[in-house]
PDB file of C-alpha atoms in Angstrom:
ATOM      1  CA  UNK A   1     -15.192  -2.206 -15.433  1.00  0.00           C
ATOM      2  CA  UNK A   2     -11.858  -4.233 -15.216  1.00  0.00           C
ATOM      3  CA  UNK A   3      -9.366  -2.845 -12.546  1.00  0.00           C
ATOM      4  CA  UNK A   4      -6.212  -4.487 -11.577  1.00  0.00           C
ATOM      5  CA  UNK A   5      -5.704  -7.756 -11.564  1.00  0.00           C
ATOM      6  CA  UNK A   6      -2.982 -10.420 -10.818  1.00  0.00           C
ATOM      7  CA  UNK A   7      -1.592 -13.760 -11.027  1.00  0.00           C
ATOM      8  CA  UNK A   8      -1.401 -15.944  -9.599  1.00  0.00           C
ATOM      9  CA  UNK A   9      -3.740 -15.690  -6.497  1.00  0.00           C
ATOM     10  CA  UNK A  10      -1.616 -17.981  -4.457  1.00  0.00           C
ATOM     11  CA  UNK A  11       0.950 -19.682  -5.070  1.00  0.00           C
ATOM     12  CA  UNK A  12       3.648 -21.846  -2.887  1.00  0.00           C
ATOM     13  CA  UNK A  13       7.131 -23.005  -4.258  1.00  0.00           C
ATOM     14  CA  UNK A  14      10.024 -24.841  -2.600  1.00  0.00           C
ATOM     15  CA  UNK A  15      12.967 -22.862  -1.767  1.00  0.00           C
ATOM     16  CA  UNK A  16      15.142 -22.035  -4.412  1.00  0.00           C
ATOM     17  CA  UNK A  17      12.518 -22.219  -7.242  1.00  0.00           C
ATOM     18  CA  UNK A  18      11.953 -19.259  -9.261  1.00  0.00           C
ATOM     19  CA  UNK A  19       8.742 -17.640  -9.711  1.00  0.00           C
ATOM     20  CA  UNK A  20       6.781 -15.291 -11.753  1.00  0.00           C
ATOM     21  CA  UNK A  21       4.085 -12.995 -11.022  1.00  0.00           C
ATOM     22  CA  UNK A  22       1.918 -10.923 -13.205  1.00  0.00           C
ATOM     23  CA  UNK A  23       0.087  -8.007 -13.320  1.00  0.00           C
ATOM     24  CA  UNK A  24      -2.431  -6.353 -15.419  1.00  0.00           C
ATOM     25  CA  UNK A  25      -2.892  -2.677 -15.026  1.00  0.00           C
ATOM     26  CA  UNK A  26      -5.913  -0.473 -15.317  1.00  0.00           C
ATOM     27  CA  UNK A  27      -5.917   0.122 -19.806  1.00  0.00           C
ATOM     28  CA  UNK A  28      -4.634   3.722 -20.051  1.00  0.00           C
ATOM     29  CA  UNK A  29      -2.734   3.584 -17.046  1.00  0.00           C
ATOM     30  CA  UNK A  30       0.684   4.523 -17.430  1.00  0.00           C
ATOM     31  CA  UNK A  31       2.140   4.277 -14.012  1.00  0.00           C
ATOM     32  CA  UNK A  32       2.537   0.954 -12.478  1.00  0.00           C
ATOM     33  CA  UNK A  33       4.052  -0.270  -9.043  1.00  0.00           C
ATOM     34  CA  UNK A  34       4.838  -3.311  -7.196  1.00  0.00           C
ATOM     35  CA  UNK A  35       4.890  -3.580  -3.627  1.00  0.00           C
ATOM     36  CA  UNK A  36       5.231  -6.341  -0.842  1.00  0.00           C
ATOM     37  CA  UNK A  37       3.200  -6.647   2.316  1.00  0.00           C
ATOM     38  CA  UNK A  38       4.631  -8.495   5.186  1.00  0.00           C
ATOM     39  CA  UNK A  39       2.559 -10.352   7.383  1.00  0.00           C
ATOM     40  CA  UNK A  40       2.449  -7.343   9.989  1.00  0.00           C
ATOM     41  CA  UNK A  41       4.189  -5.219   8.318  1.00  0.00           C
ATOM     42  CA  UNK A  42       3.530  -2.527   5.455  1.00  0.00           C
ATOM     43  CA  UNK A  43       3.246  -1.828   2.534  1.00  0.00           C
ATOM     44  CA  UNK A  44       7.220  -1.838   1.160  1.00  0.00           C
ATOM     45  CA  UNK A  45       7.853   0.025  -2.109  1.00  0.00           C
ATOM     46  CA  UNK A  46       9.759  -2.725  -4.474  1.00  0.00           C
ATOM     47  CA  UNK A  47       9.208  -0.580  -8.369  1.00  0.00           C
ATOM     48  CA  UNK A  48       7.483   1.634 -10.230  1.00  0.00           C
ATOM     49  CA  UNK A  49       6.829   2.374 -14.194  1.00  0.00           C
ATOM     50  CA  UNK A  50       6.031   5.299 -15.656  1.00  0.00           C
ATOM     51  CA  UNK A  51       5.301   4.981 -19.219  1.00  0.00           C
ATOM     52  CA  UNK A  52       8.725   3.944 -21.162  1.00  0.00           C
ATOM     53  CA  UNK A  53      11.366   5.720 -18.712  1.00  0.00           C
ATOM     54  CA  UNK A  54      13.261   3.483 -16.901  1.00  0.00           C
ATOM     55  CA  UNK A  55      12.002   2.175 -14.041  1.00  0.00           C
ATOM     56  CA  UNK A  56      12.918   3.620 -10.215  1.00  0.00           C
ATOM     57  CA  UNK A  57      14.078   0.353  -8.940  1.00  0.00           C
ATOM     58  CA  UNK A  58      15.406   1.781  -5.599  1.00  0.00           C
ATOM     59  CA  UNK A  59      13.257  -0.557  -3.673  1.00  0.00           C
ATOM     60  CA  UNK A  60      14.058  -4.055  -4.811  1.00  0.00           C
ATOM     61  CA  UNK A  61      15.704  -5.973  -1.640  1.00  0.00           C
ATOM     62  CA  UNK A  62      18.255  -7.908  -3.686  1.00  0.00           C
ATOM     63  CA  UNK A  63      19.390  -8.487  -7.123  1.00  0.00           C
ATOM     64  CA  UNK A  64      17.154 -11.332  -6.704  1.00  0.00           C
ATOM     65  CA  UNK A  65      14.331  -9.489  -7.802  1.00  0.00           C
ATOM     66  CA  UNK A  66      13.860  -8.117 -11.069  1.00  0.00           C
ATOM     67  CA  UNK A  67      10.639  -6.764 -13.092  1.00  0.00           C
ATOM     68  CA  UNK A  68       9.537  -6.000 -16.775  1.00  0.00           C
ATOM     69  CA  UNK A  69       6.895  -3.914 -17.900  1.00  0.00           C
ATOM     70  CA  UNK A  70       6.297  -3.762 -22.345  1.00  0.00           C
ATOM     71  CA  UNK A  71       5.182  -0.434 -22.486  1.00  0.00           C
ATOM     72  CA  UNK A  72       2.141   0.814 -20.449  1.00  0.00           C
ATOM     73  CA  UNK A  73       1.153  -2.810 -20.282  1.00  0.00           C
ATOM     74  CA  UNK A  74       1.386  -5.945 -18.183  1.00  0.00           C
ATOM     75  CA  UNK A  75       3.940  -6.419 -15.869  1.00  0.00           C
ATOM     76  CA  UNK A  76       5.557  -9.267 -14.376  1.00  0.00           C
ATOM     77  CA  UNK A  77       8.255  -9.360 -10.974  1.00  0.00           C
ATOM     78  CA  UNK A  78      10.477 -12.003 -11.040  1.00  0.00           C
ATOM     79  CA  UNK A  79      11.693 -14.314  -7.737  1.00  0.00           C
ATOM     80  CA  UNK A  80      15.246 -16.060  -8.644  1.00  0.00           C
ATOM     81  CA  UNK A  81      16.273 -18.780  -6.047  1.00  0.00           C
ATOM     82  CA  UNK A  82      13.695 -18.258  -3.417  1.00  0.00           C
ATOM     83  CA  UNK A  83      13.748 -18.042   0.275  1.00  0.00           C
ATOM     84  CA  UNK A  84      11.658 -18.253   3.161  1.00  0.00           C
ATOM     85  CA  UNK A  85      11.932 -14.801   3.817  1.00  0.00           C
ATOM     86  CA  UNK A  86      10.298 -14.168   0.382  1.00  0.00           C
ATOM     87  CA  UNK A  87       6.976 -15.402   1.682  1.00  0.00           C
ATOM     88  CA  UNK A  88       4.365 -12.179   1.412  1.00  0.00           C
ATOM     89  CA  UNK A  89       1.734 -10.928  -0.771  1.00  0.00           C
ATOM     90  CA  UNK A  90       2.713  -8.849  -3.912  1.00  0.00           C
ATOM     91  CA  UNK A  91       1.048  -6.015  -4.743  1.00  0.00           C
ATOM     92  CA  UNK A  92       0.779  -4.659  -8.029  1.00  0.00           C
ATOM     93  CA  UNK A  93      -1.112  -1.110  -8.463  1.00  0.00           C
ATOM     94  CA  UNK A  94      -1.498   2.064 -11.681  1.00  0.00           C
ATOM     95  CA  UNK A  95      -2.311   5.263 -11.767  1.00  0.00           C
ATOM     96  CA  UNK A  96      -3.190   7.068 -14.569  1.00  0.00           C
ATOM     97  CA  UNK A  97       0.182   9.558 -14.536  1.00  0.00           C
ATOM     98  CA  UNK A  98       3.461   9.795 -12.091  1.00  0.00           C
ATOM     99  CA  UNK A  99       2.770   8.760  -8.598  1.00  0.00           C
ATOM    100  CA  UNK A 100       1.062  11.906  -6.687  1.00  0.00           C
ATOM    101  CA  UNK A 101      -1.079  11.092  -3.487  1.00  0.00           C
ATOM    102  CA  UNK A 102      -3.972  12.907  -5.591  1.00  0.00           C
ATOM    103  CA  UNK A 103      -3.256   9.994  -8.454  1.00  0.00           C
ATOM    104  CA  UNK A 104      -5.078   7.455  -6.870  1.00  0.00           C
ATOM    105  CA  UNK A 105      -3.550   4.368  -6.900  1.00  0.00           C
ATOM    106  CA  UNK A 106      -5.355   1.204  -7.692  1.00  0.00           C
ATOM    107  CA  UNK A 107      -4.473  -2.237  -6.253  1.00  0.00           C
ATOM    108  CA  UNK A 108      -5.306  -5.676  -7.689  1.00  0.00           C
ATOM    109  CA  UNK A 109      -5.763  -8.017  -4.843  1.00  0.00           C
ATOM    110  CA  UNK A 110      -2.781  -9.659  -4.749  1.00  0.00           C
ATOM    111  CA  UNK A 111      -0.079 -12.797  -5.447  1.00  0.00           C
ATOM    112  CA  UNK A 112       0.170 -15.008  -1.997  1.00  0.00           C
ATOM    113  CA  UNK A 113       3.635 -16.649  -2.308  1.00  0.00           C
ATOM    114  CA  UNK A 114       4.819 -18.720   0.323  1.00  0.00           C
ATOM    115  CA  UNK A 115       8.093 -20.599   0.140  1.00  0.00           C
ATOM    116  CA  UNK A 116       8.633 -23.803   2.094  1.00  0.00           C
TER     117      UNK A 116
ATOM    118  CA  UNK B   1      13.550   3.738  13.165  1.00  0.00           C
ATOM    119  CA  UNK B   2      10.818   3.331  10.991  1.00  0.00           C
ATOM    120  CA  UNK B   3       9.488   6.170   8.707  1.00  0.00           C
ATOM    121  CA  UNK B   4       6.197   5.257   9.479  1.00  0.00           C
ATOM    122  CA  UNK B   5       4.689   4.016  12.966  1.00  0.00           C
ATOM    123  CA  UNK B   6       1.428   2.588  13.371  1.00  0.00           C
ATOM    124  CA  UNK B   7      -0.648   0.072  15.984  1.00  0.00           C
ATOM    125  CA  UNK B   8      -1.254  -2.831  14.465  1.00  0.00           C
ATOM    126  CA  UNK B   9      -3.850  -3.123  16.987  1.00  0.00           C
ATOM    127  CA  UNK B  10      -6.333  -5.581  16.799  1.00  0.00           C
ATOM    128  CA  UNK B  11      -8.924  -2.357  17.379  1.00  0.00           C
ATOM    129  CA  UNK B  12     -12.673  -3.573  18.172  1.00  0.00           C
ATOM    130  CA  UNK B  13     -15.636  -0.904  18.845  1.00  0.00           C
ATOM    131  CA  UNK B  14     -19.607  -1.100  19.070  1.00  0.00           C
ATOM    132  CA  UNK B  15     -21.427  -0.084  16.514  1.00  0.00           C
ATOM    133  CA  UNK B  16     -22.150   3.579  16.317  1.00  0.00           C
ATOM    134  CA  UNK B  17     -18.673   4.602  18.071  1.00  0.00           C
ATOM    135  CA  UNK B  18     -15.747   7.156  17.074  1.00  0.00           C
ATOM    136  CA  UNK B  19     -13.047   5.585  15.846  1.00  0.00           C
ATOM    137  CA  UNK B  20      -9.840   6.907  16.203  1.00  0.00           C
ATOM    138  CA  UNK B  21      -6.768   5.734  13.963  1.00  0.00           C
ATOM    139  CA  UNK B  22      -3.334   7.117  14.089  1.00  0.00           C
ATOM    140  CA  UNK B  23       0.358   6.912  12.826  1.00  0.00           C
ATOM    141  CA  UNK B  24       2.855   9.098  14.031  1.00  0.00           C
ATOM    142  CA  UNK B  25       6.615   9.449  11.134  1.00  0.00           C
ATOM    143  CA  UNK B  26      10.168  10.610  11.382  1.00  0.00           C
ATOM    144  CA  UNK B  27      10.785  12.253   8.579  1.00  0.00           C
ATOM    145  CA  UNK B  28      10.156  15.841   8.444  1.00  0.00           C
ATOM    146  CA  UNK B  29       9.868  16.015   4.374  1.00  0.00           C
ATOM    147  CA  UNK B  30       6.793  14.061   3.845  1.00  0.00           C
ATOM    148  CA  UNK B  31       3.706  16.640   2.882  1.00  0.00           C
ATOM    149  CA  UNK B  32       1.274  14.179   1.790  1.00  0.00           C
ATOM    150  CA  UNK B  33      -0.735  12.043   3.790  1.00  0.00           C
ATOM    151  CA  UNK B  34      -3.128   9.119   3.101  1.00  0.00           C
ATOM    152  CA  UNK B  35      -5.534   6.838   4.418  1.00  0.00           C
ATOM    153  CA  UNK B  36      -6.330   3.418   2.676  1.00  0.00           C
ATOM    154  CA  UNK B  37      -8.509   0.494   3.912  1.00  0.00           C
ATOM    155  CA  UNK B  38      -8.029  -2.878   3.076  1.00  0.00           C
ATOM    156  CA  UNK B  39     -10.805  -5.637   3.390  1.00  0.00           C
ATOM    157  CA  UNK B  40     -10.038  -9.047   3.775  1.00  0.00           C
ATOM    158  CA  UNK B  41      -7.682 -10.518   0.953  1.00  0.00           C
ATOM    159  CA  UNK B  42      -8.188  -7.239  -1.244  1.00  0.00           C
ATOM    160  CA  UNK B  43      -5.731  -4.581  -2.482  1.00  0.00           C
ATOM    161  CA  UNK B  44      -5.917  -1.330  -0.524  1.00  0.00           C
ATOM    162  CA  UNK B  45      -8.248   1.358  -1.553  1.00  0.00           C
ATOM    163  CA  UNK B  46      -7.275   5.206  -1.177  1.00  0.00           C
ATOM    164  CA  UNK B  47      -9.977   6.739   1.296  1.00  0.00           C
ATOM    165  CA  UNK B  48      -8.695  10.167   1.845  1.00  0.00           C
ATOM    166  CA  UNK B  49      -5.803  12.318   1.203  1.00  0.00           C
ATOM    167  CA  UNK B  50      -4.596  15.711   2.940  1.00  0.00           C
ATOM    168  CA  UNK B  51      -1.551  17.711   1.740  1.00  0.00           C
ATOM    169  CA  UNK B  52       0.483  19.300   4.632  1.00  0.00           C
ATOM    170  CA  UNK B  53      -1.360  20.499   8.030  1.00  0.00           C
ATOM    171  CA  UNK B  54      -5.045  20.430   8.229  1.00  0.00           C
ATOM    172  CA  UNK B  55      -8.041  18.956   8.608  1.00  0.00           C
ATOM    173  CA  UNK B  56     -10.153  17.196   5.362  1.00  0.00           C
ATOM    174  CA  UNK B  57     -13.883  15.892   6.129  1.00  0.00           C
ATOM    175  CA  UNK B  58     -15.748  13.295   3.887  1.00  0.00           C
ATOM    176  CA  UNK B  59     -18.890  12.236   5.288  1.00  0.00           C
ATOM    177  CA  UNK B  60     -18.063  10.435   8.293  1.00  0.00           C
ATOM    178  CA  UNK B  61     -14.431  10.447   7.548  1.00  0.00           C
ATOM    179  CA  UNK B  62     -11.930  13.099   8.863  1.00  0.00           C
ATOM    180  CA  UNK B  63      -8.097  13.564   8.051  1.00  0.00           C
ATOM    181  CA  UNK B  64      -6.366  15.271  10.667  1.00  0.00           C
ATOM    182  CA  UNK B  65      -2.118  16.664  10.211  1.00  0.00           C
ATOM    183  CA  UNK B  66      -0.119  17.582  12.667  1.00  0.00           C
ATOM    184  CA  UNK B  67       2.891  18.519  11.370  1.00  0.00           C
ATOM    185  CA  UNK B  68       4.590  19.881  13.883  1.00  0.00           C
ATOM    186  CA  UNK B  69       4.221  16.843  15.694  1.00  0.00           C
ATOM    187  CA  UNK B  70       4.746  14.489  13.296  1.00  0.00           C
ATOM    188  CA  UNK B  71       1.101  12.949  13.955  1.00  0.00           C
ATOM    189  CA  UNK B  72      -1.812  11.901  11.744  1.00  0.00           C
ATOM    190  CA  UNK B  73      -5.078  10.681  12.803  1.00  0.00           C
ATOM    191  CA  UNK B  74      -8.130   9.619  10.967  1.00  0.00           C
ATOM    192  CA  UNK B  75     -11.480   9.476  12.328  1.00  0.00           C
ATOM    193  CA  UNK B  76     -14.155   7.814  12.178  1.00  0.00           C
ATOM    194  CA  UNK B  77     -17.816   8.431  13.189  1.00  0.00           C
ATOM    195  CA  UNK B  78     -20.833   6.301  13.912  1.00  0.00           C
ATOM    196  CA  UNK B  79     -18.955   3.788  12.718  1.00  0.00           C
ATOM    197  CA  UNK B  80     -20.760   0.431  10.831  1.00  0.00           C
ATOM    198  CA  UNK B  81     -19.817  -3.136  10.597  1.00  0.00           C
ATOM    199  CA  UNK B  82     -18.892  -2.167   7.279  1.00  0.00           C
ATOM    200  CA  UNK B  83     -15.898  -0.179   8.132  1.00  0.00           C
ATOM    201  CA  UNK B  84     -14.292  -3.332   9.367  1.00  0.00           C
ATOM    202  CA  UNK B  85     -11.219  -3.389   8.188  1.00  0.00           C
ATOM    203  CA  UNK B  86      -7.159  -2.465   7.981  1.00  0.00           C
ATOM    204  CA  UNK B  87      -6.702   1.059   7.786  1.00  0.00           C
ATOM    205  CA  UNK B  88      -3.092   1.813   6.316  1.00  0.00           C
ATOM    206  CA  UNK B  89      -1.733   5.218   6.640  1.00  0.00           C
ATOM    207  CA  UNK B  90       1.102   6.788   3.668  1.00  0.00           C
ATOM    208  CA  UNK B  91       3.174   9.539   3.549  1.00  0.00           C
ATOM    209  CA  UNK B  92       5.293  10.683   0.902  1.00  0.00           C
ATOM    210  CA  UNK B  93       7.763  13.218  -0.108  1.00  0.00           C
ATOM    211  CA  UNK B  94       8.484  14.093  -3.708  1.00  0.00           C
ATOM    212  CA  UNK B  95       9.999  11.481  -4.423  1.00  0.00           C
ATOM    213  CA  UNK B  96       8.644   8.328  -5.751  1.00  0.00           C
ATOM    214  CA  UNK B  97       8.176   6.375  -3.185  1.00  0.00           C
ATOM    215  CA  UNK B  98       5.526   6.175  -0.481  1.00  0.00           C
ATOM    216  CA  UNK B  99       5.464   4.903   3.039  1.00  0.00           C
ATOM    217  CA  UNK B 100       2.769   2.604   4.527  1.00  0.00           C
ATOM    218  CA  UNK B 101       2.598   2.302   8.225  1.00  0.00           C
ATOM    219  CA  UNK B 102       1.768  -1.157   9.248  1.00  0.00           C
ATOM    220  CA  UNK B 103      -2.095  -0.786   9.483  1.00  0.00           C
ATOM    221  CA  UNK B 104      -4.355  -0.925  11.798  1.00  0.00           C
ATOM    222  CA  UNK B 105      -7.357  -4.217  12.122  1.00  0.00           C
ATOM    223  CA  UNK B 106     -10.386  -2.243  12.974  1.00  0.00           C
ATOM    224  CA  UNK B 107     -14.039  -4.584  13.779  1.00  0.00           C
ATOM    225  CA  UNK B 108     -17.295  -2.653  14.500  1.00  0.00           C
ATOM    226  CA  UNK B 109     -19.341  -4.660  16.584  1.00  0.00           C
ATOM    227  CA  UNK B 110     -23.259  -5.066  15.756  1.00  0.00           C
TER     228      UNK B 110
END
């Protein structure tokens, strides 16, 4: 069966370049998060979907960032003017309902920015 | 302070061992607690949840809370090159949000 997946897999851009990653949930799944991992660091909470309320978007580090999701759908986070300190791997990951520890979350594998 | 504490590690045991993970948090709100392990270039994949104090078994796998101390552990028996991995700890509240500890680079030996 399909689970999460994302795109690109990698993908390196020049400072102040904006880029676009995409996710594609699990069908049916109405939650959806986004998260950025650090090399050694963890998991940080950017934003999360839940069906068509508005997003909690507590999380995003700077006005920067911004994501869409179309209804329980695909999702994509935006990057505006780059920097260095962007460089991680995104995270996307559903759930089937609201985020409870019991919901398990699903992960795709992952975007692998790096900005030069 | 972080909300979540965890050693990074590198953590490398013989095969068969008990494996000991553990992340230690500041803030007294969180109830539920979770264990994920990430292979190599993959997303993270929930292994085990436990809400509040306690203990929760699967197989070789055991969840331990200590509230009161603001301590979780996870262990691991007769451990297999297989488990080798990061194992990320969470915590949330009731909010939205969780909190991953750092994780923790775990190799079982042959």
């Amino acid at each position: 069966g399909a689970g999460v997946s994302q795109s690109p897999s990698n993908k390196v851009t020049e400072k102040g370049k904006d880029v676009e990653l995409r996710c594609d949930p699990i069908s049916g799944h109405t939650a959806l998060y986004w998260y950025r991992q650090r090399l050694g660091q963890g998991l940080e909470f950017l934003i999360y979907f839940q069906g068509n309320s508005a997003p909690d978007k507590s999380g995003l580090p700077s006005d920067r960032f911004s994501a869409e999701r179309t209804g329980e759908s695909v999702s994509t986070l935006t990057i505006q003017r780059t920097q260095q300190e962007d460089s991680a791997v995104y995270l996307c990951a559903s759930s089937v309902r609201r985020p409870a520890p019991q919901e398990t979350q699903y992960f795709g594998p992952g975007t692998r920015l790096l900005v030069l | 302070q972080k909300e979540v504490e965890q050693d990074p590690g590198p953590l490398s045991v013989p095969e068969g061992a008990i494996v000991s993970l553990n992340c230690t948090y500041s803030n007294s709100a969180f109830q539920y607690f979770m264990w994920y392990r990430q292979y190599s270039r993959k997303g993270p994949e929930l292994l085990m949840y436990t809400y509040s104090s306690g203990n929760k078994e699967d197989g070789r796998f055991t969840a331990q809370v200590d509230k009161s101390s603001k301590y979780i552990s996870l262990f691991i028996r007769d451990s297999q090159p297989s488990d080798s991995a990061t194992y990320l700890c969470a915590m949330s509240g009731t909010g939205n949000q969780f909190y991953f500890g750092t994780g923790t680079s775990l190799t079982v030996i042959p």
